[in-house]
Amino acid sequence: MRCDVVAVGTELLLGQIVDTNSSFIGEQLAANGIDSLLQVKVGDNLARIETVLRRALADADAVIMCGGLGPTHDDLTREAISAVMGAPLQFDAAVADTIRQLFAARNRTMAENNLRQALVPEGAAVIPQTRGTAPGLICPVVIDGVTKVVYAVPGVPHEMKDMLARAVLPDLRRRSGDPSVIVSRTLRTWGESESGLNERLDPVIADLELAGTPTLAFLASGWDGIKVRLTAKAPTAADADALLAPVEARIREILGSQVFGVDDDTMERVVLQLLRERGWTLGLAESVTGGLVAGRITEVPGASEVFVGSVVSYASEVKFDVLGVDRGPVVSEQAAVQMAVGARRVLHADVALALTGVAGPTEQDGMPVGTLCVAVALPDGRATAHTLRMPGLRDQMRQMSVITALDLLRRELLAMP
Amino acid sequence: MRCDVVAVGTELLLGQIVDTNSSFIGEQLAANGIDSLLQVKVGDNLARIETVLRRALADADAVIMCGGLGPTHDDLTREAISAVMGAPLQFDAAVADTIRQLFAARNRTMAENNLRQALVPEGAAVIPQTRGTAPGLICPVVIDGVTKVVYAVPGVPHEMKDMLARAVLPDLRRRSGDPSVIVSRTLRTWGESESGLNERLDPVIADLELAGTPTLAFLASGWDGIKVRLTAKAPTAADADALLAPVEARIREILGSQVFGVDDDTMERVVLQLLRERGWTLGLAESVTGGLVAGRITEVPGASEVFVGSVVSYASEVKFDVLGVDRGPVVSEQAAVQMAVGARRVLHADVALALTGVAGPTEQDGMPVGTLCVAVALPDGRATAHTLRMPGLRDQMRQMSVITALDLLRRELLAMP
């Protein structure tokens, strides 16, 4: 079954609001084994909403319309559906009572135009409103002799999510002949470009294209790494898992330690877990990233069990005075090692990670923009250092430096006896 | 002129990535007086991409395609455009050289499939790639005897934004018959809720609704503050500015110091500028925000003139040992003041800002989740402290704490003789 999505609102086209609703709906549809192949944003214009809806119904079995159910003159979703159904809008007294009660419950006087929300196309079913004043709608439509369905839900995210779970998804599942589910498995990787991954996985991709399932896609996700996503469609979640497992195993064998996690794993969670397993604390010395590594690590609830702190030594004087780095060039492996050793000492940490580099706009110490020196100081007193060249301009260079440094720490920890 | 947007990527439909690109593009088009009436998300499927593109070209004068320009087998935007143009893809040696050079510059070996990105539809112009490996495309298409244009830009936001500003918008303006421009002026505010701002600006909004122009919109933008955007359409930018100026003046009079900046001003830029004017350096002591304040400040190029560093004292021991905070509860105004004073001393900074609080998941020192204590230590030895209650859960609480603390520092600096 195919269900496309139409998000209604001029503010979406103007970029005043990002359309997160259709993303959420798309995720929910996939989890319920329903394809969503087209998602459209259209403004508050009756003719265009109507056109978009007719087109969507020509391709899809069902359409979820999100937004345009409010009380004001530019809320036109009801009118558009009524036109496409060829059914007049009728005043629903029960819906109107509920609206009046909602206002009374909030001790607010109700503007008359709120009763526009009680208009329901003839033949449509109402999804009772429990959070906002606008009810949702379930509207059967006959297109070329085939009965399809249009759902209308409010644009307010929590109202939409409530009606989607309570009424729309159950109704879609009921109508759907296809009981299959779509299951995705995402391998999180770092250490190679998207194209490099693609080339190494070429044989796998070739086999998958022959088999037709699971499908494989690459998602370059900035400082969250590059994701390799496998998606399988099957009668049950267990069947889908059975399709995914051997492919995942094969990819892991090819990519080895480049796979740092799965699905919602993040590099910082993985690193914190490796340290937690050894009972080690972590300290940082950040220069080029200016606190971004610490900021990311402390996003993880419970990070305080492992992470003690960071010396953000942005000025060279702080590197010299606080961390004990030798006066001289501060973008070098030697400086990075001294920063790491200094952070271990100052913060009383078991392990320390240090970053120094050149984010630009100009070169520094004769090192070009993009240079990153990373050092790791370990409990046995050893310290290792690497010099890398990061891509991009200031922000991208800094973000890539964060995940690259955390990945180097991860590899150090994995390599330890 | 009408320019619609097609965002390409199955991950967008599955809700694994939210399509922020078309929102940004829509905002930019509006700012350039170009209508964008339909924005579509389509998956990595050649037939469907082609269908969506043909439909978009039937309605619009121009189409911006975002994404699907990568090197891998599921990047199909080039092929779809070539099909719609009825023009074969040709290998562009100059583009290929640039790709090779980009890899060489990063000391990385280039996978051969990267050269797929050097394929250009016959008759299309190339937008040279400066940040990523994929070039953009400007593709003239004749539809029913009318010449229209398809632009292709990468899905990586910073690459897209660069090509949009550098090539797409100028080209669109050249082609656009409509000389009118839309000018927006955004007042950046912090210190009051959206509804609170709305109430205080009620009289202004009423007058604008009567006048019809400029229009006013509120954009709650998380830790970037709440934006009040004025938009005017006029024959020339000067005419638009003349419409905006008196309204802006009136709003500033009402909101006073809640307006911290305009348009692209950020709280961190404003604070750095206030410090730069006085020739003062800044140091930080961060606990609850764990480096986020430092990370944000160092996003600003040239921050190093003012910002010396931060002691991210996540563990209480680091507060005691490094910053000299008295042993005891660490979420208090006293602890915040001692952190700020300690940071000034340790980092040799003129001014220090300190944050301590409770991000959750559980309360701390008997203080509930959401508690934020902020202190500022000033060159004259004075230190001030505030306790606030931040909204939301962990991430939101931390982000709100960042802009709130920077705003308190801004107000301290403004209040100084």
XYZ file of C-alpha atoms in Angstrom, chain A:
417
model
C 0.000 0.000 0.000
C 1.185 3.491 -0.834
C 0.369 6.549 1.261
C 1.790 9.908 0.214
C 1.868 13.047 2.334
C 0.745 16.611 1.646
C 1.859 19.248 4.151
C -0.227 22.432 3.866
C 1.044 25.879 4.864
C 2.622 28.876 3.163
C 4.975 29.215 6.152
C 6.495 25.850 5.175
C 7.327 27.068 1.659
C 8.761 30.312 3.016
C 11.011 28.335 5.357
C 9.552 30.026 8.421
C 8.784 26.560 9.755
C 10.668 23.379 8.801
C 8.289 20.576 7.824
C 9.197 17.965 10.433
C 5.658 16.525 10.345
C 5.961 14.697 7.024
C 9.323 13.270 8.136
C 7.686 11.884 11.263
C 4.734 10.550 9.258
C 7.095 8.961 6.722
C 8.992 7.208 9.503
C 5.733 5.894 11.024
C 4.431 4.701 7.652
C 7.658 2.802 6.950
C 7.511 1.177 10.371
C 4.014 -0.003 9.456
C 5.068 -1.445 6.105
C 3.385 1.285 4.089
C 5.313 2.922 1.243
C 5.448 6.721 1.121
C 6.962 7.696 -2.218
C 6.105 11.373 -2.507
C 5.801 14.092 0.119
C 4.687 17.556 -0.938
C 4.594 20.996 0.666
C 1.924 23.341 -0.700
C 0.815 26.817 0.394
C -2.558 28.079 1.676
C -4.135 28.309 -1.787
C -7.345 26.365 -2.507
C -6.727 25.696 -6.201
C -3.176 24.477 -5.626
C -4.068 22.329 -2.601
C -6.810 20.740 -4.711
C -4.442 20.089 -7.637
C -1.772 18.579 -5.405
C -4.332 16.346 -3.709
C -5.760 15.116 -7.045
C -2.245 14.307 -8.295
C -1.356 12.505 -5.077
C -4.541 10.416 -5.261
C -3.752 9.482 -8.859
C -0.512 7.798 -7.720
C -1.186 6.662 -4.162
C -3.803 4.523 -2.415
C -4.026 6.989 0.438
C -2.965 10.550 1.229
C -2.303 12.126 4.610
C -2.864 15.890 4.609
C -1.202 17.734 7.441
C -2.180 21.281 8.405
C -4.747 23.787 7.135
C -7.458 22.675 9.585
C -7.394 25.802 11.753
C -10.195 28.344 12.195
C -8.886 31.146 9.975
C -9.683 32.076 6.384
C -6.376 30.657 5.140
C -7.081 27.183 6.534
C -8.392 25.487 3.384
C -7.758 21.752 3.716
C -11.437 20.987 4.459
C -12.573 22.874 1.359
C -9.985 21.164 -0.875
C -10.998 17.679 0.270
C -14.685 18.512 -0.145
C -13.995 19.608 -3.733
C -12.014 16.468 -4.584
C -14.664 14.255 -2.969
C -17.412 16.149 -4.760
C -19.174 16.227 -1.404
C -20.470 19.371 0.338
C -19.214 20.506 3.741
C -21.798 19.948 6.450
C -21.972 21.456 9.923
C -21.303 18.772 12.565
C -23.133 19.752 15.767
C -21.238 17.221 17.916
C -17.856 18.560 16.767
C -19.074 22.099 17.398
C -20.101 21.205 20.961
C -16.668 19.727 21.625
C -15.030 22.931 20.352
C -17.242 25.067 22.618
C -16.425 22.821 25.582
C -12.664 23.063 24.906
C -12.862 26.869 25.042
C -15.058 26.782 28.156
C -12.604 24.397 29.853
C -9.824 26.952 29.235
C -12.016 29.849 30.409
C -11.606 31.441 27.012
C -14.362 33.037 24.945
C -14.702 31.359 21.572
C -14.408 33.418 18.402
C -17.220 32.370 16.052
C -14.797 31.453 13.269
C -13.721 28.466 15.383
C -16.950 26.790 14.263
C -15.475 26.524 10.750
C -13.611 23.603 12.306
C -16.984 21.841 12.709
C -17.440 21.609 8.928
C -17.107 18.010 7.709
C -17.345 16.756 4.086
C -20.437 14.600 3.572
C -19.414 10.929 3.862
C -16.277 11.649 5.883
C -15.627 10.250 9.352
C -14.396 12.480 12.177
C -11.248 11.803 14.231
C -12.324 13.379 17.533
C -10.072 16.222 18.713
C -8.613 15.651 22.171
C -5.730 18.148 22.320
C -6.578 20.989 19.952
C -9.853 22.388 18.637
C -9.596 20.938 15.105
C -10.874 17.377 14.564
C -9.170 15.088 12.072
C -10.956 13.633 9.046
C -11.066 10.243 7.305
C -12.408 10.844 3.806
C -13.130 8.033 1.335
C -12.703 9.151 -2.287
C -13.569 7.211 -5.436
C -10.959 7.769 -8.172
C -11.673 6.042 -11.515
C -13.879 3.535 -9.723
C -11.238 2.771 -7.094
C -11.945 3.730 -3.493
C -9.019 5.569 -1.927
C -8.762 7.556 1.293
C -7.655 11.017 2.366
C -6.738 11.660 5.998
C -6.615 15.197 7.363
C -4.693 15.904 10.571
C -3.685 19.215 12.221
C -0.249 20.738 11.628
C 0.468 21.120 15.343
C 2.965 18.271 15.853
C 1.598 16.822 19.091
C -1.991 16.909 17.753
C -0.850 15.269 14.500
C 1.121 12.559 16.303
C -1.831 11.779 18.568
C -4.292 11.380 15.689
C -1.792 9.457 13.566
C -1.289 6.838 16.277
C -4.892 6.795 17.468
C -6.770 6.726 14.168
C -4.799 7.084 10.925
C -2.277 4.233 11.221
C -4.842 1.715 12.547
C -7.222 2.635 9.680
C -4.392 2.373 7.114
C -3.360 -1.023 8.457
C -6.970 -2.182 8.252
C -7.264 -1.053 4.624
C -3.842 -2.348 3.662
C -3.962 -5.770 2.068
C -0.203 -5.979 2.550
C 0.669 -7.017 6.120
C 4.406 -6.635 5.498
C 6.724 -4.505 7.598
C 9.824 -2.559 6.609
C 12.815 -2.913 8.933
C 15.964 -0.801 8.626
C 19.359 -1.516 10.096
C 21.946 1.259 10.007
C 25.680 0.588 10.342
C 27.501 3.702 11.598
C 30.955 4.084 10.064
C 33.940 6.446 10.178
C 37.309 6.419 8.466
C 36.469 6.323 4.768
C 34.637 8.488 2.249
C 31.168 7.569 0.978
C 32.622 6.670 -2.397
C 35.364 4.585 -0.786
C 32.761 2.642 1.175
C 30.699 2.231 -1.961
C 33.638 0.760 -3.850
C 34.548 -1.697 -1.091
C 30.917 -2.779 -0.805
C 30.458 -3.091 -4.570
C 30.181 -6.910 -4.549
C 27.561 -6.768 -1.790
C 25.607 -4.094 -3.646
C 25.726 -6.141 -6.858
C 24.317 -9.199 -5.074
C 21.607 -7.134 -3.365
C 20.534 -5.627 -6.685
C 20.157 -9.144 -8.065
C 18.224 -10.305 -5.015
C 16.129 -7.117 -4.925
C 16.158 -7.088 -1.130
C 17.431 -5.845 1.291
C 18.213 -2.455 -0.233
C 21.399 -0.591 0.689
C 21.882 3.169 0.924
C 24.668 5.465 2.075
C 23.868 8.490 4.228
C 26.722 10.958 4.701
C 25.735 12.525 8.020
C 28.448 15.058 8.759
C 30.007 14.616 12.170
C 27.640 11.729 12.900
C 29.662 9.706 10.409
C 28.631 7.920 7.235
C 25.665 5.599 7.630
C 25.208 2.397 5.637
C 21.500 1.641 5.811
C 19.989 -1.746 5.002
C 16.223 -1.930 4.544
C 14.199 -5.120 4.187
C 10.491 -5.608 3.555
C 8.957 -8.845 4.817
C 5.743 -10.313 6.249
C 7.027 -9.994 9.806
C 9.774 -8.116 11.644
C 11.429 -11.470 12.319
C 11.492 -12.316 8.596
C 12.957 -8.884 7.842
C 15.639 -9.382 10.501
C 16.480 -12.758 8.936
C 17.026 -10.985 5.598
C 19.184 -8.289 7.180
C 21.411 -10.391 9.436
C 23.606 -12.136 6.826
C 24.070 -8.929 4.808
C 25.034 -7.017 7.946
C 27.530 -9.736 8.858
C 29.074 -9.594 5.394
C 29.404 -5.794 5.489
C 30.948 -5.891 8.960
C 33.498 -8.414 7.703
C 34.468 -6.073 4.860
C 34.537 -2.825 6.855
C 35.903 -4.183 10.121
C 36.574 -1.535 12.772
C 35.269 1.233 10.506
C 31.843 0.204 11.808
C 31.691 1.946 15.169
C 28.043 1.316 15.965
C 24.528 0.414 14.922
C 21.300 2.400 14.484
C 21.204 4.997 17.282
C 24.758 4.416 18.504
C 26.825 7.592 18.399
C 30.619 7.877 18.419
C 30.521 9.565 21.828
C 28.315 6.840 23.343
C 30.600 4.150 21.986
C 33.745 5.829 23.335
C 32.160 6.440 26.748
C 31.084 2.783 26.890
C 34.606 1.533 26.061
C 36.011 3.695 28.862
C 33.259 2.666 31.289
C 34.058 -1.003 30.675
C 37.651 -0.388 31.778
C 36.627 1.869 34.657
C 38.652 4.754 33.230
C 37.825 8.468 33.376
C 38.302 10.840 30.426
C 39.698 14.345 30.278
C 40.119 16.607 27.247
C 42.350 19.401 26.016
C 40.688 21.212 23.118
C 42.047 24.015 21.019
C 40.773 24.021 17.431
C 37.414 22.487 18.394
C 37.006 24.937 21.274
C 34.733 22.815 23.454
C 32.785 20.935 20.780
C 34.159 17.541 21.813
C 33.230 18.152 25.453
C 29.842 19.506 24.385
C 29.131 16.386 22.383
C 30.268 13.966 25.057
C 28.119 15.690 27.683
C 25.042 15.292 25.462
C 25.044 11.691 26.670
C 23.057 11.247 29.895
C 25.307 9.697 32.542
C 28.488 10.990 30.833
C 29.561 12.222 34.275
C 30.443 8.645 35.271
C 33.328 8.791 32.790
C 33.928 12.374 31.666
C 35.591 14.673 34.206
C 36.203 17.794 32.142
C 38.094 19.679 29.481
C 40.666 22.421 29.329
C 39.624 24.472 26.310
C 43.007 26.055 25.684
C 42.110 28.341 22.803
C 44.826 30.904 23.521
C 48.409 29.640 23.336
C 49.103 31.159 26.769
C 46.547 28.766 28.284
C 48.317 25.845 26.609
C 51.619 27.002 28.113
C 50.425 28.091 31.577
C 47.661 25.598 32.380
C 48.693 22.525 30.387
C 52.474 22.945 30.450
C 52.988 22.903 26.699
C 56.481 24.107 25.669
C 56.448 27.648 24.273
C 56.635 27.502 20.490
C 54.435 26.272 17.660
C 51.134 24.950 19.022
C 49.922 23.070 15.943
C 52.176 20.004 16.086
C 52.058 16.423 17.313
C 54.439 17.386 20.101
C 52.114 20.154 21.296
C 49.142 17.773 21.063
C 50.939 15.175 23.178
C 51.891 17.784 25.782
C 48.285 19.013 25.852
C 47.019 15.463 26.438
C 49.577 14.750 29.145
C 48.813 18.126 30.748
C 45.061 17.472 30.686
C 45.554 14.066 32.325
C 47.565 15.737 35.103
C 45.411 18.851 35.633
C 42.071 17.029 35.469
C 43.246 13.867 37.293
C 41.898 11.762 34.420
C 42.957 8.217 33.486
C 42.804 8.945 29.745
C 43.126 12.269 27.949
C 42.367 13.270 24.379
C 43.855 16.457 22.915
C 43.141 18.354 19.702
C 45.070 21.216 18.132
C 44.792 22.404 14.554
C 43.965 25.126 12.083
C 40.277 25.883 11.435
C 41.117 28.986 9.473
C 40.390 31.522 8.103
C 44.214 31.719 7.857
C 47.096 29.259 8.292
C 48.934 29.036 11.610
C 52.512 28.070 12.536
C 53.036 27.449 8.816
C 50.361 24.764 8.880
C 47.570 25.025 6.279
C 43.880 25.369 7.138
C 42.476 21.903 7.785
C 45.480 20.569 9.682
C 44.506 18.550 12.758
C 46.880 17.092 15.351
C 45.323 14.632 17.801
C 46.974 13.011 20.790
C 45.812 10.382 23.260
C 47.443 9.995 26.708
C 46.837 6.586 28.273
C 46.869 5.277 31.863
C 50.158 3.414 31.268
C 51.790 6.768 30.564
C 52.017 6.162 26.824
C 50.896 8.942 24.470
C 50.219 8.597 20.761
C 49.716 11.357 18.176
C 48.401 11.656 14.630
C 48.340 14.468 12.089
C 45.399 14.586 9.665
C 44.025 16.867 6.992
C 40.370 17.740 7.532
C 38.072 18.807 4.688
C 36.012 21.932 4.440
C 35.883 25.362 5.920
C 35.836 26.463 9.543
C 32.614 24.839 10.821
C 32.916 21.635 8.820
C 36.626 21.304 9.655
C 35.831 21.646 13.372
C 32.983 19.149 13.259
C 34.972 16.570 11.287
C 37.795 17.046 13.809
C 35.433 16.103 16.662
C 34.387 12.727 15.261
C 37.867 12.020 13.867
C 39.509 12.575 17.262
C 36.898 10.505 19.094
C 37.399 7.747 16.510
C 41.168 7.761 17.080
C 40.534 7.410 20.812
C 38.103 4.569 20.096
C 40.726 2.741 18.018
C 43.372 3.241 20.719
C 41.022 1.718 23.294
C 40.090 -1.204 21.014
C 43.782 -1.886 20.365
C 44.659 -2.081 24.047
C 45.145 -5.508 25.671
